[in-house]
PDB file of C-alpha atoms in Angstrom:
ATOM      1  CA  UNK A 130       6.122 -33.900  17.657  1.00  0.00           C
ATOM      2  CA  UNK A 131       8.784 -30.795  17.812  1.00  0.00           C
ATOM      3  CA  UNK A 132       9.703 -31.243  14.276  1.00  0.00           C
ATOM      4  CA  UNK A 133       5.775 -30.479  13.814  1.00  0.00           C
ATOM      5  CA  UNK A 134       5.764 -27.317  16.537  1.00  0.00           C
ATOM      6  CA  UNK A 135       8.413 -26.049  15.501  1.00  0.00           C
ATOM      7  CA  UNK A 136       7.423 -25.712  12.164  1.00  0.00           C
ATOM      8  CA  UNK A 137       4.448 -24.465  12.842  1.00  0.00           C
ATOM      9  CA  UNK A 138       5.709 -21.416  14.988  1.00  0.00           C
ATOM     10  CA  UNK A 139       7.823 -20.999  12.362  1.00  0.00           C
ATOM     11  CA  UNK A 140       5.390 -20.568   9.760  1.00  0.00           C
ATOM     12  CA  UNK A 141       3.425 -18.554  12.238  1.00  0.00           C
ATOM     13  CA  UNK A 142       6.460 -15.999  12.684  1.00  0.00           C
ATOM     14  CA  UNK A 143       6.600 -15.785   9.231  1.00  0.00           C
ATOM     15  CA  UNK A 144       2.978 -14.587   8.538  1.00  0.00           C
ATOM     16  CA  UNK A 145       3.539 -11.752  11.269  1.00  0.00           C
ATOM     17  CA  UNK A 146       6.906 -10.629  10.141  1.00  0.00           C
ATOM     18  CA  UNK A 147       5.159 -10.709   6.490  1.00  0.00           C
ATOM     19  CA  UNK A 148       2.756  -8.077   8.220  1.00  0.00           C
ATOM     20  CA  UNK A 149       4.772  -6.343  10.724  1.00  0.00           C
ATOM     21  CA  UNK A 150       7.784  -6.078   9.297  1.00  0.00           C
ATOM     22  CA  UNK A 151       9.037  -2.755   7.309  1.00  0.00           C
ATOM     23  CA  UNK A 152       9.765  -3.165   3.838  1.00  0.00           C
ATOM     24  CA  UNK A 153      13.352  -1.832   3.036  1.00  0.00           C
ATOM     25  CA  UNK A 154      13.955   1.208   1.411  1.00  0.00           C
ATOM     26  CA  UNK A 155      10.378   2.855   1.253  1.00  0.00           C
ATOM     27  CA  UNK A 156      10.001   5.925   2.990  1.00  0.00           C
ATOM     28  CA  UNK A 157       7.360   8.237   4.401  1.00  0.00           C
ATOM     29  CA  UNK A 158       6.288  11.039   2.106  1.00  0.00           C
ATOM     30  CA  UNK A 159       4.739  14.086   2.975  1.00  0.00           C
ATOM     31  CA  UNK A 160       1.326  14.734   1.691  1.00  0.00           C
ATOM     32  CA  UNK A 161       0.390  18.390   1.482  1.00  0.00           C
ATOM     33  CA  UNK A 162      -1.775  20.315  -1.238  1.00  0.00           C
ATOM     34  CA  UNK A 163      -0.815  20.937  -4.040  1.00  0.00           C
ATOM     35  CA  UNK A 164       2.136  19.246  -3.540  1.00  0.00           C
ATOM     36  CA  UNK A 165       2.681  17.003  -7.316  1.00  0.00           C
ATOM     37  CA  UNK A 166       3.915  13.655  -8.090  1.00  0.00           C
ATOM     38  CA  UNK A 167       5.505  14.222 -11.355  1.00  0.00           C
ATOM     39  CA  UNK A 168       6.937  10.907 -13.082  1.00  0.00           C
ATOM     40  CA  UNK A 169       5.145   8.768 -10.161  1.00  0.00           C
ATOM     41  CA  UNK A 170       1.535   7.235  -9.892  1.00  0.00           C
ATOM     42  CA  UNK A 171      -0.224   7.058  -6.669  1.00  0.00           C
ATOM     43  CA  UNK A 172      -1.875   3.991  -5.550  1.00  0.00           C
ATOM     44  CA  UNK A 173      -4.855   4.190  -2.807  1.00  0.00           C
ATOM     45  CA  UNK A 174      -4.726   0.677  -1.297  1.00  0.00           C
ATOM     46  CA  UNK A 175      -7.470   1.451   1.338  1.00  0.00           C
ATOM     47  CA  UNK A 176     -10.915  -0.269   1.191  1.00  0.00           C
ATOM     48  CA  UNK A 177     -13.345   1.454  -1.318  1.00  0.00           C
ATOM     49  CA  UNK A 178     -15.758   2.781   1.566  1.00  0.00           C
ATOM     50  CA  UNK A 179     -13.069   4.602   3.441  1.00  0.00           C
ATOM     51  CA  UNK A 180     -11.479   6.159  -0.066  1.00  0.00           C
ATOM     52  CA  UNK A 181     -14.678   7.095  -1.235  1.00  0.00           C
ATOM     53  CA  UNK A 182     -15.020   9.505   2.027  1.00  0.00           C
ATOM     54  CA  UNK A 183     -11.747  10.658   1.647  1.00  0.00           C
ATOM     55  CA  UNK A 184     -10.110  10.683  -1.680  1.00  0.00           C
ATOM     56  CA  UNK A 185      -6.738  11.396  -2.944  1.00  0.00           C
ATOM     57  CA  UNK A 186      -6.206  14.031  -6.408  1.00  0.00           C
ATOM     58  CA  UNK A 187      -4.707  11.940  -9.006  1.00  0.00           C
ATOM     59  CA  UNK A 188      -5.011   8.292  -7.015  1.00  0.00           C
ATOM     60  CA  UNK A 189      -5.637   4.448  -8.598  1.00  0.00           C
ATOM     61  CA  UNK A 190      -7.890   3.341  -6.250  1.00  0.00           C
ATOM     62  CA  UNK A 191      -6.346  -0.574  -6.133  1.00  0.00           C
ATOM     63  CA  UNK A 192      -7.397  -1.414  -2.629  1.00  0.00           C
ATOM     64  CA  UNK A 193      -4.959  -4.392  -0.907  1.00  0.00           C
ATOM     65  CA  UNK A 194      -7.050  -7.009  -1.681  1.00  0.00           C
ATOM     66  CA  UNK A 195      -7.112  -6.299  -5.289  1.00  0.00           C
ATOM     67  CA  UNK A 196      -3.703  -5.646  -5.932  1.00  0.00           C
ATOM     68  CA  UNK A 197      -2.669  -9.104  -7.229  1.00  0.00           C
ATOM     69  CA  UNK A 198      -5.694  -9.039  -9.818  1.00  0.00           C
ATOM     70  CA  UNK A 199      -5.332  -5.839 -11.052  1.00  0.00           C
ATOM     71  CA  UNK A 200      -2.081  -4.693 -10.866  1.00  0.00           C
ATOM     72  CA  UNK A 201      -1.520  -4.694 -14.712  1.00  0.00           C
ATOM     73  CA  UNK A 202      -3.656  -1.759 -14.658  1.00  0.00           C
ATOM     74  CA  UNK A 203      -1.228   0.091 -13.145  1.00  0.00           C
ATOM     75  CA  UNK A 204       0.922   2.506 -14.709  1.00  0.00           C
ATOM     76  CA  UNK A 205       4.678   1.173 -15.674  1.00  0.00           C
ATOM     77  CA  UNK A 206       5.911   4.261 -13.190  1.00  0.00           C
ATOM     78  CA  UNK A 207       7.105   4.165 -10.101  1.00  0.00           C
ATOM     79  CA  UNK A 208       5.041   3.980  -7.195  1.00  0.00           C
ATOM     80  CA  UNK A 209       3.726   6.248  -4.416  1.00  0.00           C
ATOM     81  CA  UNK A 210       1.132   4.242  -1.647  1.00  0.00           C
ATOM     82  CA  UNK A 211      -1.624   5.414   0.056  1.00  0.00           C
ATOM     83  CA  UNK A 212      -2.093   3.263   3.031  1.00  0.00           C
ATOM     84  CA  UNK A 213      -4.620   3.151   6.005  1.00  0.00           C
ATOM     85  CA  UNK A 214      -1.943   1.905   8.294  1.00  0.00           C
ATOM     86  CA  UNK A 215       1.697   0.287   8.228  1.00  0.00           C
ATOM     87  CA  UNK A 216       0.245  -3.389   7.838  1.00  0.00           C
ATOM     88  CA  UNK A 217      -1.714  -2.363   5.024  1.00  0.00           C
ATOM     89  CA  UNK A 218       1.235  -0.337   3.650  1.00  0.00           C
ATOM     90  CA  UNK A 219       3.726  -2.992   4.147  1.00  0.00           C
ATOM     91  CA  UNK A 220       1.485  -6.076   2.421  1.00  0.00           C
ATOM     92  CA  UNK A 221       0.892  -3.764  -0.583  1.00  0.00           C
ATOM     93  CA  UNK A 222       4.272  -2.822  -1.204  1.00  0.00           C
ATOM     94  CA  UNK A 223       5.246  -6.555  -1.004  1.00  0.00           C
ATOM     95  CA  UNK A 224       2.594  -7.671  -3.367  1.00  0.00           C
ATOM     96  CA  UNK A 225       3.547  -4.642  -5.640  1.00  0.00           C
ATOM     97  CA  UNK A 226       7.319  -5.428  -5.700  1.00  0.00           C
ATOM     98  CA  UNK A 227       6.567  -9.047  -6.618  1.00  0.00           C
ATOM     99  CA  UNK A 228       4.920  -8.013  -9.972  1.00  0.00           C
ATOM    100  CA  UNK A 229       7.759  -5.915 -10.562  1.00  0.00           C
ATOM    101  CA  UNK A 230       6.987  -2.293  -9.514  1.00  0.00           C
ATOM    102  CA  UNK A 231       8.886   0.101  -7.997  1.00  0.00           C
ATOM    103  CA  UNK A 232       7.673   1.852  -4.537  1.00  0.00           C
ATOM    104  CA  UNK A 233       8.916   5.286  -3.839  1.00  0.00           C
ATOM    105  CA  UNK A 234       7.070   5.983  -0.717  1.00  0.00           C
ATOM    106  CA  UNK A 235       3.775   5.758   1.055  1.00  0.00           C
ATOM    107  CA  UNK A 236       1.600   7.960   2.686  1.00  0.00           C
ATOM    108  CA  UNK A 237      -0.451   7.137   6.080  1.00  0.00           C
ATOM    109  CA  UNK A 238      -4.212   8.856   5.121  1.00  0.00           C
ATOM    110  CA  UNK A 239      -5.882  10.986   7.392  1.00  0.00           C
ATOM    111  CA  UNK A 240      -2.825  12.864   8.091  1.00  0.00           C
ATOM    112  CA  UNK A 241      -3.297  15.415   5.515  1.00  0.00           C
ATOM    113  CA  UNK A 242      -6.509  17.301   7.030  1.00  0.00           C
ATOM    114  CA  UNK A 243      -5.619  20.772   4.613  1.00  0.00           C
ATOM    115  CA  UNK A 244      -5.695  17.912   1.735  1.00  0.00           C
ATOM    116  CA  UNK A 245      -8.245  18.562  -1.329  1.00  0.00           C
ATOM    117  CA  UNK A 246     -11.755  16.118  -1.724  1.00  0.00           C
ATOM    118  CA  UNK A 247     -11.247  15.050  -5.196  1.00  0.00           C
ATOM    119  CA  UNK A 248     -12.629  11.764  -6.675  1.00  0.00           C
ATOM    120  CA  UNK A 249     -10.268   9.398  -7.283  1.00  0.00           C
ATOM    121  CA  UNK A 250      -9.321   8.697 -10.890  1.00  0.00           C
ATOM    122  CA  UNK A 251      -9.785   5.167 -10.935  1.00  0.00           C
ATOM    123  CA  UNK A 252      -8.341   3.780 -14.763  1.00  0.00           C
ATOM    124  CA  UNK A 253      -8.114   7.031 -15.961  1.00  0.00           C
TER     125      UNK A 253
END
């Protein structure tokens, strides 16, 4: 019977950590207008009602739950994330480093208000 609780808080503790948990070596970027991403594609991983209010210039809208799917329709760049919160950031920059992409950074939206509403570019 502890052989079965304890692995079960164990897997437990693992699912929160996966969550929780920072991923190493991806830092905060600043988000201001104008500011460019030269040599780096940004990724909006938030749902597609909140991006559609408000969008990022220049963004793959790839929100977390699609990223396993259709992250071969990402560039082969290095990555920037645009995340609604830290869980959200941290999951997507797991599942992106999986399949072999590099993350540069992420941004938390909503904390650019100066920011530009431009439709994301989606494929393009």
């Amino acid at each position: 019977m502890t052989v079965v609780m304890t692995a079960l808080v164990m897997f437990v503790l693992y699912h929160i950590l996966y969550r929780i948990w920072p991923v190493h070596s991806v830092h905060k970027v600043p988000m201001t207008p104008g500011k460019s991403f030269t040599g780096r594609a940004v990724v909006d991983t938030r749902d597609y009602q909140i991006s559609y209010k408000d969008p990022y210039p220049q963004a793959y809208c790839l929100p977390l739950a699609y990223l396993k799917r259709h992250a071969g329709e990402l560039p082969d760049q290095p990555l920037v994330l645009i995340s609604t919160n830290e869980v959200e950031k941290n999951m997507a920059a797991r599942v992106l480093r999986k399949k072999g992409f590099t993350i540069e950074g992420y941004a938390i939206a909503g904390e650019c208000e100066e920011c530009s509403k431009v439709p994301c570019m989606a494929g393009s």
